[in-house]
Tab-separated table of C-alpha atoms in Angstrom:
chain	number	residue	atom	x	y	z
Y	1	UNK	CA	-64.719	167.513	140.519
Y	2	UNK	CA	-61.092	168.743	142.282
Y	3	UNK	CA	-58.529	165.831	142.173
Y	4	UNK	CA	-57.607	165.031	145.856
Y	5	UNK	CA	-55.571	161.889	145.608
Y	6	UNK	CA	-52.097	162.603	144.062
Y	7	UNK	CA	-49.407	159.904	143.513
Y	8	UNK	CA	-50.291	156.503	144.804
Y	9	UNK	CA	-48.017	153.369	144.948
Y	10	UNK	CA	-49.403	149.747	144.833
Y	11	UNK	CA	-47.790	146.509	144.932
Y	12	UNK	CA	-49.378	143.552	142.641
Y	13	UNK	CA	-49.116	140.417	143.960
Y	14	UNK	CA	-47.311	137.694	141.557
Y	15	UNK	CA	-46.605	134.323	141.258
Y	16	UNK	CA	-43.606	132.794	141.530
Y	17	UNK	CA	-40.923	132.766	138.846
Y	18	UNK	CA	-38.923	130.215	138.324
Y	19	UNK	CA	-36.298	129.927	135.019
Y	20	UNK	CA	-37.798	129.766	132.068
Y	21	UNK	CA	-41.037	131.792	132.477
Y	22	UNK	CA	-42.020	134.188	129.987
Y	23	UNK	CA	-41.871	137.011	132.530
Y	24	UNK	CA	-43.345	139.220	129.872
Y	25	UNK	CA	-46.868	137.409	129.720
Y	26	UNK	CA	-46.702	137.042	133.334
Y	27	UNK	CA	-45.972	140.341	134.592
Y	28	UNK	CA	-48.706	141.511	131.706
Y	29	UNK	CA	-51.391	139.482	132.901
Y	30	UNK	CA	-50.858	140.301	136.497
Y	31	UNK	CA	-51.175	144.121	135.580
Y	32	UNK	CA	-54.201	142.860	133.582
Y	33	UNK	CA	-56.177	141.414	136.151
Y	34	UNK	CA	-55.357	144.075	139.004
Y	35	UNK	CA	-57.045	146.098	136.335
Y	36	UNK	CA	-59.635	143.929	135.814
Y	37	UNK	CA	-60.912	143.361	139.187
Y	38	UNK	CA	-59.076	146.242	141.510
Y	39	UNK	CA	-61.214	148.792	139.903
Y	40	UNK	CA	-57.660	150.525	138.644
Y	41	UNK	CA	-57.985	152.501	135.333
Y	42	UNK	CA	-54.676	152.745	133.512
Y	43	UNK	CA	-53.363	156.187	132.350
Y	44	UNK	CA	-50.542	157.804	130.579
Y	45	UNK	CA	-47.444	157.844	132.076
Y	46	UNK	CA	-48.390	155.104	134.981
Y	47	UNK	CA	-45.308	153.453	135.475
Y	48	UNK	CA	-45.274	149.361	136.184
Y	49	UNK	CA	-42.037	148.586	137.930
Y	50	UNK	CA	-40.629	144.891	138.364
Y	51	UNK	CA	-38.168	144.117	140.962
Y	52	UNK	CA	-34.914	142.896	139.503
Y	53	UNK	CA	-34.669	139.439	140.989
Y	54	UNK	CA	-37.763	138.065	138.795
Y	55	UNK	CA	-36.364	139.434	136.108
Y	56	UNK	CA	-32.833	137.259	137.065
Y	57	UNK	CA	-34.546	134.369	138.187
Y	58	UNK	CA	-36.741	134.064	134.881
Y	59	UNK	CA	-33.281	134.129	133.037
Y	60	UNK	CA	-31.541	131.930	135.272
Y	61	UNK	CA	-29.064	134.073	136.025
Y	62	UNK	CA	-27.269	131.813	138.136
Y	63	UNK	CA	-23.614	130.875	139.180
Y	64	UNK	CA	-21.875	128.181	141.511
Y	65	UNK	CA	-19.501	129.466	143.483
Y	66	UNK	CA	-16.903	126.560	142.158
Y	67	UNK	CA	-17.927	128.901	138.498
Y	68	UNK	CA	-17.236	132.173	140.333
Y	69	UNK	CA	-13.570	130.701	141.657
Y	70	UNK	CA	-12.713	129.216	138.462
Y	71	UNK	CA	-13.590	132.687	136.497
Y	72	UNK	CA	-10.975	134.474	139.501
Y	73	UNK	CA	-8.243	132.217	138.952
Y	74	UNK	CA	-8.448	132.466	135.212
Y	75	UNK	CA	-7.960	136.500	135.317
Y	76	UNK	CA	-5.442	136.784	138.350
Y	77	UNK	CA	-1.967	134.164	138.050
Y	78	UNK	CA	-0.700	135.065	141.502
Y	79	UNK	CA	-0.937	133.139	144.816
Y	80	UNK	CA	-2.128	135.879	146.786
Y	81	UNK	CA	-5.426	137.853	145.986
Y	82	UNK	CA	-6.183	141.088	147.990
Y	83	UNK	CA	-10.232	141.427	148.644
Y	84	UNK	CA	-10.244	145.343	149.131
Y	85	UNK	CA	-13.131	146.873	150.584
Y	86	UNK	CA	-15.991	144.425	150.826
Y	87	UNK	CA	-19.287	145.446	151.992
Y	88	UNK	CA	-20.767	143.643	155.614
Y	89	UNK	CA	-22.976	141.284	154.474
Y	90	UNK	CA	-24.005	137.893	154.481
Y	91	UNK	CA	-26.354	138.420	151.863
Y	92	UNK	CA	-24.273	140.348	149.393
Y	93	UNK	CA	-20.549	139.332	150.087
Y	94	UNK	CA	-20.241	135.989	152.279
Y	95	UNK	CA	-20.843	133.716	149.619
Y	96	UNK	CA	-18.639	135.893	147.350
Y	97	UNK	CA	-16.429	135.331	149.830
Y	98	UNK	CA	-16.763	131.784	150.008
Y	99	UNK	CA	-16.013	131.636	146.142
Y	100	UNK	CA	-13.203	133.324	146.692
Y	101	UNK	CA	-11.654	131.091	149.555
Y	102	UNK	CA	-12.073	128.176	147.034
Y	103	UNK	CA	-9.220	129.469	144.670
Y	104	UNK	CA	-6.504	128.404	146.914
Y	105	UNK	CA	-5.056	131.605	147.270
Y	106	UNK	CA	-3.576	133.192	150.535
Y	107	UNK	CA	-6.427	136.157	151.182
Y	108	UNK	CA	-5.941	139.858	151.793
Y	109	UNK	CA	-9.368	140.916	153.362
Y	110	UNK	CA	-9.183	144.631	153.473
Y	111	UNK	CA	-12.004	145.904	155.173
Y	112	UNK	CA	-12.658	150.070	155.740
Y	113	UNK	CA	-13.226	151.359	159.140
Y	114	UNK	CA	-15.277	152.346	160.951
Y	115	UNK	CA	-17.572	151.772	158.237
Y	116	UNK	CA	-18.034	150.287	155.403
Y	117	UNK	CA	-18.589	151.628	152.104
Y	118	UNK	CA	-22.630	151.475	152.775
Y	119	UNK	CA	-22.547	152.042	156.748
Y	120	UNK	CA	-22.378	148.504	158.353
Y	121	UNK	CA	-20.326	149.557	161.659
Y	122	UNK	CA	-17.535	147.815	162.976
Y	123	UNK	CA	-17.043	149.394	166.009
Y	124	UNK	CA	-17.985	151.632	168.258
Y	125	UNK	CA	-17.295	155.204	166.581
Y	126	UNK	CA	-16.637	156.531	170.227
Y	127	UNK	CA	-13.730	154.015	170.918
Y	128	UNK	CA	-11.816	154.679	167.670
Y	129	UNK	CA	-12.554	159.115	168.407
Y	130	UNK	CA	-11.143	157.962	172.311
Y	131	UNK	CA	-7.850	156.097	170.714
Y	132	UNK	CA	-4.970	157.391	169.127
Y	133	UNK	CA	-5.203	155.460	166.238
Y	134	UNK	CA	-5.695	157.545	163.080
Y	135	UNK	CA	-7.524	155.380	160.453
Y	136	UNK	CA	-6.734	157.764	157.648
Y	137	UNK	CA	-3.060	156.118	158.300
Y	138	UNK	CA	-3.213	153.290	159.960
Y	139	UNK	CA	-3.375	149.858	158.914
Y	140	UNK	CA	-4.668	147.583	161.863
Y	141	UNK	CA	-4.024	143.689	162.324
Y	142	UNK	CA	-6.776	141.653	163.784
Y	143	UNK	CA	-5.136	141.769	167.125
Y	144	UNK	CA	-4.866	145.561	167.180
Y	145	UNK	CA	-8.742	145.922	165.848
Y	146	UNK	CA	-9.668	144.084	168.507
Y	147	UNK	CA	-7.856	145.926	171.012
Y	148	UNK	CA	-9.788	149.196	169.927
Y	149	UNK	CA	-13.341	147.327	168.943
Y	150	UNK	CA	-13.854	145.144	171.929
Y	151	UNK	CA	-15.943	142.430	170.972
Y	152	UNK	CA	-18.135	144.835	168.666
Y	153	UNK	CA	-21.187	143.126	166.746
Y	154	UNK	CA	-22.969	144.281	164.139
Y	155	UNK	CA	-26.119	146.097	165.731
Y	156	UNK	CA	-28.982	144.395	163.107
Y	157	UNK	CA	-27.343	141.020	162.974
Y	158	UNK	CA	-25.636	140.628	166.136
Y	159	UNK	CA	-22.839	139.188	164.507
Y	160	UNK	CA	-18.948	140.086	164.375
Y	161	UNK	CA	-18.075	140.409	160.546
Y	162	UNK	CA	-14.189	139.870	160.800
Y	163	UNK	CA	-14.499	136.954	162.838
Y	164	UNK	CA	-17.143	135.687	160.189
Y	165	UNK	CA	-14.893	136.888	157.217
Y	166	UNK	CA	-12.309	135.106	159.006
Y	167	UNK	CA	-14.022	131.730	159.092
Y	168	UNK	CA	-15.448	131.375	155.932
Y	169	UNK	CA	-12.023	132.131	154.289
Y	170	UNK	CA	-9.302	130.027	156.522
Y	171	UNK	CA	-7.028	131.167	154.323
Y	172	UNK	CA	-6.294	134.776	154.519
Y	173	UNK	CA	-5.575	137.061	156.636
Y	174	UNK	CA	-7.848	140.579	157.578
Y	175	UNK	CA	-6.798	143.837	157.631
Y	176	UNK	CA	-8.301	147.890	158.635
Y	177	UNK	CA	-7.258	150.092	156.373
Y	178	UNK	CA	-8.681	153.582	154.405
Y	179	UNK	CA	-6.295	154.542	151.970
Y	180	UNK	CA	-6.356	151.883	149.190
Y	181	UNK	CA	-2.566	152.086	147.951
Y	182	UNK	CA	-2.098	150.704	151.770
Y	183	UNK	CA	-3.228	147.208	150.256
Y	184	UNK	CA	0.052	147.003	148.170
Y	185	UNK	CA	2.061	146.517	151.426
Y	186	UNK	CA	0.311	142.915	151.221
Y	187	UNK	CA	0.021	142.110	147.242
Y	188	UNK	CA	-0.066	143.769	144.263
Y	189	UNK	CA	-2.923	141.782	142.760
Y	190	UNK	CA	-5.810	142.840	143.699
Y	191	UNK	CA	-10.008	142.734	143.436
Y	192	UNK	CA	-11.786	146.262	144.002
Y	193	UNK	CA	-14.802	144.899	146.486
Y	194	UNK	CA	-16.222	148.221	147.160
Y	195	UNK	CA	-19.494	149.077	144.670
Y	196	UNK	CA	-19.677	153.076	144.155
Y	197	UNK	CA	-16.074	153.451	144.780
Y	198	UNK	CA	-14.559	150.946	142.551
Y	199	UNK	CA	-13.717	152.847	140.028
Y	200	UNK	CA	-11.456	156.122	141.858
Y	201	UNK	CA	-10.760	153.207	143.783
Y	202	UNK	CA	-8.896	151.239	140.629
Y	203	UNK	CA	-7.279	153.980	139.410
Y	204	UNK	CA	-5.631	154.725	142.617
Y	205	UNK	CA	-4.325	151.237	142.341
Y	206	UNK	CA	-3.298	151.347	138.927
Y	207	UNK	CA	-1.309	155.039	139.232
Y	208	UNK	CA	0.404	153.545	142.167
Y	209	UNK	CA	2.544	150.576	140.741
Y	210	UNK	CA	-0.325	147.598	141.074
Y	211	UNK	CA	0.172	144.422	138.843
Y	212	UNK	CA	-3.290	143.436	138.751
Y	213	UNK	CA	-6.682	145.313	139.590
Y	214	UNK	CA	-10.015	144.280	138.375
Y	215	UNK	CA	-13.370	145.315	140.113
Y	216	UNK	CA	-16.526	142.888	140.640
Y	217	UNK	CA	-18.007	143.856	137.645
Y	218	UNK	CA	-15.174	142.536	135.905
Y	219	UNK	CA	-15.966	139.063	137.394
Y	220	UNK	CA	-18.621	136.848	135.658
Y	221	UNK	CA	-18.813	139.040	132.831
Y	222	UNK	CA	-18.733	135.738	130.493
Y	223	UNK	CA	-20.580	132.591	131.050
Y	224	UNK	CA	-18.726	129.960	132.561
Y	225	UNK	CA	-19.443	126.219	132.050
Y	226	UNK	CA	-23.424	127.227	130.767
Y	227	UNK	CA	-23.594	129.684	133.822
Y	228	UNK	CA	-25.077	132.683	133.965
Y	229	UNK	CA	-23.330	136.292	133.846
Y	230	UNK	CA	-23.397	140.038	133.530
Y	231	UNK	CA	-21.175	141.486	130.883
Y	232	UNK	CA	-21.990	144.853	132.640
Y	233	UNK	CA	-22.352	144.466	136.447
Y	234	UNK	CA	-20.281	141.002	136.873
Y	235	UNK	CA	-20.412	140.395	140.661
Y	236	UNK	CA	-22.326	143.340	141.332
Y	237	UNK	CA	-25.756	143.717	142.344
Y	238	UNK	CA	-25.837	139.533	143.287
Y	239	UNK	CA	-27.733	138.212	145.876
Y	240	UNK	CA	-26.860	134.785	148.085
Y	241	UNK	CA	-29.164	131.946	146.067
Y	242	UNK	CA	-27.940	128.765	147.754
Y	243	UNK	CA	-25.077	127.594	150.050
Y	244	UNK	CA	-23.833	127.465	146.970
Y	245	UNK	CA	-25.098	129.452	144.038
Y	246	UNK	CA	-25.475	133.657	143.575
Y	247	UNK	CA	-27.966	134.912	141.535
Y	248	UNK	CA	-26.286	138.044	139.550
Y	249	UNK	CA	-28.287	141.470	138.558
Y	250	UNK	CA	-30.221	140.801	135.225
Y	251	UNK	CA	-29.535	140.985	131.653
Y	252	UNK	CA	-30.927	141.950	128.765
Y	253	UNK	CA	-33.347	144.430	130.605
Y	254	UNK	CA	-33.641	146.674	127.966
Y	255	UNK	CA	-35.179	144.319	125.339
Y	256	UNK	CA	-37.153	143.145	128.938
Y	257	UNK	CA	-38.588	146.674	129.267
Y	258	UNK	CA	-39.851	147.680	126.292
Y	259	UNK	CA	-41.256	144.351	125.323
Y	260	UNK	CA	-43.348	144.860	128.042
Y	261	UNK	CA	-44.113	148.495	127.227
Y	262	UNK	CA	-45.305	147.383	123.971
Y	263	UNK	CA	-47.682	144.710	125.398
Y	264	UNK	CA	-49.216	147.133	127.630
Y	265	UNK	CA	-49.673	150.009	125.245
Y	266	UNK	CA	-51.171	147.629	122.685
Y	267	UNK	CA	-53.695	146.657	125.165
Y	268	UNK	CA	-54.649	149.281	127.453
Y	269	UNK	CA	-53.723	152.420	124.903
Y	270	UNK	CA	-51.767	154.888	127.308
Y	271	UNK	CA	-48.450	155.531	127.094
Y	272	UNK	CA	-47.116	153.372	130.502
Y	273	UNK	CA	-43.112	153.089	131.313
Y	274	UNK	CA	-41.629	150.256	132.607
Y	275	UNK	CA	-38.764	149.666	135.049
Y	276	UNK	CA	-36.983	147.078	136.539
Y	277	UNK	CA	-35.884	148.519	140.035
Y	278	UNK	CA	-33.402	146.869	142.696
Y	279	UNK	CA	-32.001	148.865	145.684
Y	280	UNK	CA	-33.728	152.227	146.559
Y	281	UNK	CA	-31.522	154.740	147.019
Y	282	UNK	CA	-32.078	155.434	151.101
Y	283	UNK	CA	-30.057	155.864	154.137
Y	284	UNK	CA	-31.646	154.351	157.462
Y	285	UNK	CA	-32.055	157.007	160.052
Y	286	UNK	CA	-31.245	154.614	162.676
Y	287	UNK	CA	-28.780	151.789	161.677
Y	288	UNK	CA	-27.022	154.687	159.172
Y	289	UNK	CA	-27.204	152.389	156.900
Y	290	UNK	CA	-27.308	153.281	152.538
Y	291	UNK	CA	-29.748	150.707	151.154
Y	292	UNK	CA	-28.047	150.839	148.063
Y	293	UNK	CA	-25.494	147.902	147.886
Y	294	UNK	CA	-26.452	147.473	144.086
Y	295	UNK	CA	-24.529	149.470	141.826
Y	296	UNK	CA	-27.680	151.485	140.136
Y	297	UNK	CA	-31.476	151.569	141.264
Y	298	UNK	CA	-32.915	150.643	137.421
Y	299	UNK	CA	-30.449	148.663	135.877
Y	300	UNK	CA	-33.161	149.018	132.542
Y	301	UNK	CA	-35.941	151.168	132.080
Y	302	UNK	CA	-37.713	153.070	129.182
Y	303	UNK	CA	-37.664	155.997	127.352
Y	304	UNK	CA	-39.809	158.171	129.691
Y	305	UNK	CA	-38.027	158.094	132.223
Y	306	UNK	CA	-35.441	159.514	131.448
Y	307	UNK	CA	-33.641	162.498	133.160
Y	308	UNK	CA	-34.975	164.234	136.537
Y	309	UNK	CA	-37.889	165.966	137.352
Y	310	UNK	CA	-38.610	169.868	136.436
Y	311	UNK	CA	-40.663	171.178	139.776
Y	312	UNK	CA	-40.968	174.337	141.299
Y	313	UNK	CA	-41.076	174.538	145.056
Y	314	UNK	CA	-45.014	174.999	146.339
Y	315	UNK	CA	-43.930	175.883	149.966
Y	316	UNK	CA	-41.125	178.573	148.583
Y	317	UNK	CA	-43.453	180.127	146.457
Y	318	UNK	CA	-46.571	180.126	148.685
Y	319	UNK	CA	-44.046	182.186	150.892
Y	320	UNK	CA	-42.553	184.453	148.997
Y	321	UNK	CA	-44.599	185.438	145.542
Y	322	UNK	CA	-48.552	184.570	147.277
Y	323	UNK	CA	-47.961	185.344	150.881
Y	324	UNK	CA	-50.629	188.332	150.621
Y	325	UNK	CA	-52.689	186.416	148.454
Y	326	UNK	CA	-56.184	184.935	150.176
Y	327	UNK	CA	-56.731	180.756	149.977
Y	328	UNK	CA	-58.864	180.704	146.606
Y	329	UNK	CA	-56.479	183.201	145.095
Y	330	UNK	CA	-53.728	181.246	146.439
Y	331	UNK	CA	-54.432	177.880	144.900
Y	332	UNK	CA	-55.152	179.345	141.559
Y	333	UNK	CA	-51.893	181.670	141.358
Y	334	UNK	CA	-50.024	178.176	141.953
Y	335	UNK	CA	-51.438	176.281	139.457
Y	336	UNK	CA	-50.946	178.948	136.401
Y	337	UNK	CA	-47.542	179.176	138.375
Y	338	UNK	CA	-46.977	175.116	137.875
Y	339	UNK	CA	-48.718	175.269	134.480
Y	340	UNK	CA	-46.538	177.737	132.647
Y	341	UNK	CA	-43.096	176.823	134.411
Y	342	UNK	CA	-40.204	176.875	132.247
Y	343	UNK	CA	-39.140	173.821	130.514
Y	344	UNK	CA	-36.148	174.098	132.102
Y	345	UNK	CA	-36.000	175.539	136.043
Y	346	UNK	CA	-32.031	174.455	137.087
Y	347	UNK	CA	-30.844	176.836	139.127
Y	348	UNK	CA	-33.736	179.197	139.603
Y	349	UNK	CA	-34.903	180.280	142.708
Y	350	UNK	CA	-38.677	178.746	142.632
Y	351	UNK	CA	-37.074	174.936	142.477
Y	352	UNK	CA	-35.266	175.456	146.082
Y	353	UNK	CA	-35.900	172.336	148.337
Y	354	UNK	CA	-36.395	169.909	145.430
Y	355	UNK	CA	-34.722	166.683	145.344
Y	356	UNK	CA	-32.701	167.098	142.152
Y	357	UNK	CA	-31.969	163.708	141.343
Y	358	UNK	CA	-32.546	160.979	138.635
Y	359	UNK	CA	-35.867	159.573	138.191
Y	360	UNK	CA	-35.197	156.072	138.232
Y	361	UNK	CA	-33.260	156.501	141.250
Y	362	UNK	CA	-36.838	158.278	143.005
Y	363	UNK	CA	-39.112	155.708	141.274
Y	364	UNK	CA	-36.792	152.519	142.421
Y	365	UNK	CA	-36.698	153.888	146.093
Y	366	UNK	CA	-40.717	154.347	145.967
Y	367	UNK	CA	-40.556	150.646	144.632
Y	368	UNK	CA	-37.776	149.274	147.057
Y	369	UNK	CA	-40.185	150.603	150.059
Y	370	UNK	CA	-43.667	149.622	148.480
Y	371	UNK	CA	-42.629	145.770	148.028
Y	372	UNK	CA	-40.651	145.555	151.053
Y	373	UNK	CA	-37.562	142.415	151.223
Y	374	UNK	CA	-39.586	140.218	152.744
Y	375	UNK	CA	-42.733	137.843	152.518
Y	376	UNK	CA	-45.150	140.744	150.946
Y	377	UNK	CA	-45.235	139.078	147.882
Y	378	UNK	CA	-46.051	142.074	146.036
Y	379	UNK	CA	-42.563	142.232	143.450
Y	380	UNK	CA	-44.123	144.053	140.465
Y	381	UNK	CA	-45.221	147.676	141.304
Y	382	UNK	CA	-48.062	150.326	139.597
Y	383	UNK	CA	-47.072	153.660	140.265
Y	384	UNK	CA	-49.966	156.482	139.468
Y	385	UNK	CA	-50.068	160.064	139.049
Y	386	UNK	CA	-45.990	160.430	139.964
Y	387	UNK	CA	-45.639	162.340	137.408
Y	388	UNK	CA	-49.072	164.930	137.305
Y	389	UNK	CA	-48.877	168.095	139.854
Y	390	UNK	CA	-50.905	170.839	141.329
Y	391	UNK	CA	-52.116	172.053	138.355
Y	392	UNK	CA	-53.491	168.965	136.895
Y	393	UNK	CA	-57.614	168.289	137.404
């Protein structure tokens, strides 16, 4: 019979993790059962896909903001700290923040405008075109922000950031500024916020006379008191726990991932991949906002998924090469088309309109929007038939 139903996405509900699980078994027997009783035959190259806060939370990845401060004060001696670039966020950065404000140290806040590094506005795009302000040059004070933003809130939370920034850190002082060397006018120690940028960002710093630059994934990168850490993210990719506590990215997901592999191919007897996914890679059409405020979709994933996908372009070809074919012969030139493709099609003609980009980073996006960041309850994922095409029966 002809195959009609292509790739299909579905979230498995899971119980939930607390430290200590064996997230392994758990994850196993939840694929298991949907299995079981969903009437869901496993096949080669399905890919199951946990999101990367079980995979934290069974660790107990966990730190205390008093751990976060103490870990800040050990790697920077001075009295003033610069906070340059920080994303808009009460989720991601407030309680960083609020670690931050407990070292004692007079604050720089340096936040970009009119943007931030992901999109979170701070005013009114029109206003700053309408001024004569230039923000690749200037650097604005609160007072002359708020002269050119009004009383601008952010349009999904309905909250002003500065004046938030501003109250869970008494002690600093906030600043508008682009060009990162502009920071140095205020300290020359100083803690790269920003999460794609950090590293151009750093350098910058570095060539142009700073004392002190580390990023966030150079905080946290050692356990602190018993606490938990990321000796490759740090800071990066946490999430707000507690008043009090951050839960950081996950570790260890590589001997995570193909544990799991193993359990499933000994059991079912296809070849399945396994991902842990975080932040798809997305830009809201209406806010303008990049979903991606962790620094990589997978931070751990297995061996088939590597690389990006080798497609040819149905609607280019159907135009060009079988425009004067009839429907039957249509369908049949594409699929010995898709079935002898090169190995390799970069650059050719046939792949134009294809999204040439990493896997992972398609697979953690399908993910990200399948489980949703809310009360779905759906945090492991089974992907089917991503990776079959036209030809395949």
């Amino acid at each position: 019979m002809e195959r009609i139903i292509g790739t299909v996405s579905m979230g498995l509900r899971a119980p939930i993790i607390k430290e200590g699980d064996d997230l392994v078994s758990t994850v196993f027997d939840v694929v298991k059962k949907a299995s079981d009783k969903g009437d869901i035959t496993l096949r080669d190259k399905d890919v199951v896909c946990i999101t990367e806060s079980l995979v934290a939370r069974a660790q107990g990845n966990y730190v205390t903001i008093e751990q976060i401060a103490e870990d800040v004060n050990k790697k920077f001696d001075g009295d003033e700290l610069a906070i340059l670039f920080p994303i808009l966020s009460r989720n991601r950065f407030s309680i960083l923040l609020k670690a931050f404000a407990l070292t004692g140290k007079k604050l720089h806040i340096c936040l970009s405008y009119p943007q931030d590094e992901v999109g979170n506005w701070l005013m009114d795009e029109m206003d700053l075109f309408n001024s004569d302000v230039n923000p690749y040059q200037d650097v604005l004070d609160m007072d002359e922000y708020k002269k050119l933003a009004g009383d601008y809130k952010h349009e999904f939370t309905g909250i002003s950031y500065p004046d938030f920034y501003k109250e869970i850190a008494p002690n600093s002082e906030i600043h508008f500024l682009n060009n990162p060397v502009d920071v140095l006018k205020f300290t020359d120690q100083v803690l790269v916020s920003s999460i794609h940028t950090r590293n151009l960002v750093k350098r910058q710093l570095e060539e142009n006379g700073a004392k002190k630059v580390l990023k966030l994934d150079e905080i946290m990168t050692e356990s602190i008191d018993g606490s938990g850490f990321n000796a490759d993210y740090g800071l990066l990719g946490s999430n707000l726990s507690t008043d009090n506590k951050v839960k950081l990215f996950p570790r260890d997901g590589q001997s995570f991932v193909d544990s799991l592999q193993k359990r499933l191919i000994d059991e079912f007897g296809k070849r399945i991949e396994v991902m842990i996914y975080g932040d798809g890679a997305f830009k809201d059409p209406v806010g303008k906002i990049w979903e991606l405020a962790d620094p990589v979709v997978s931070p751990a994933f297995t061996d088939g998924l590597v690389g990006t996908p080798n497609e040819i372009k149905i609607k280019y070809i159907a135009d060009t090469e079988l425009e004067e074919l009839s429907g039957e012969e249509r369908d049949k030139a594409i699929r010995e088309k898709i079935s002898h493709k090169a190995d390799k099609l970069i650059g050719k003609n046939e792949t134009l309109g294809t999204t040439p980009r990493q896997i992972t980073d398609l697979l953690g996006s399908l993910c990200d929007l399948t489980s949703g960041s809310g009360d779905k309850g759906t945090p492991i994922i089974l992907i089917q038939g991503y990776f079959d095409n036209y030809s395949d029966n």
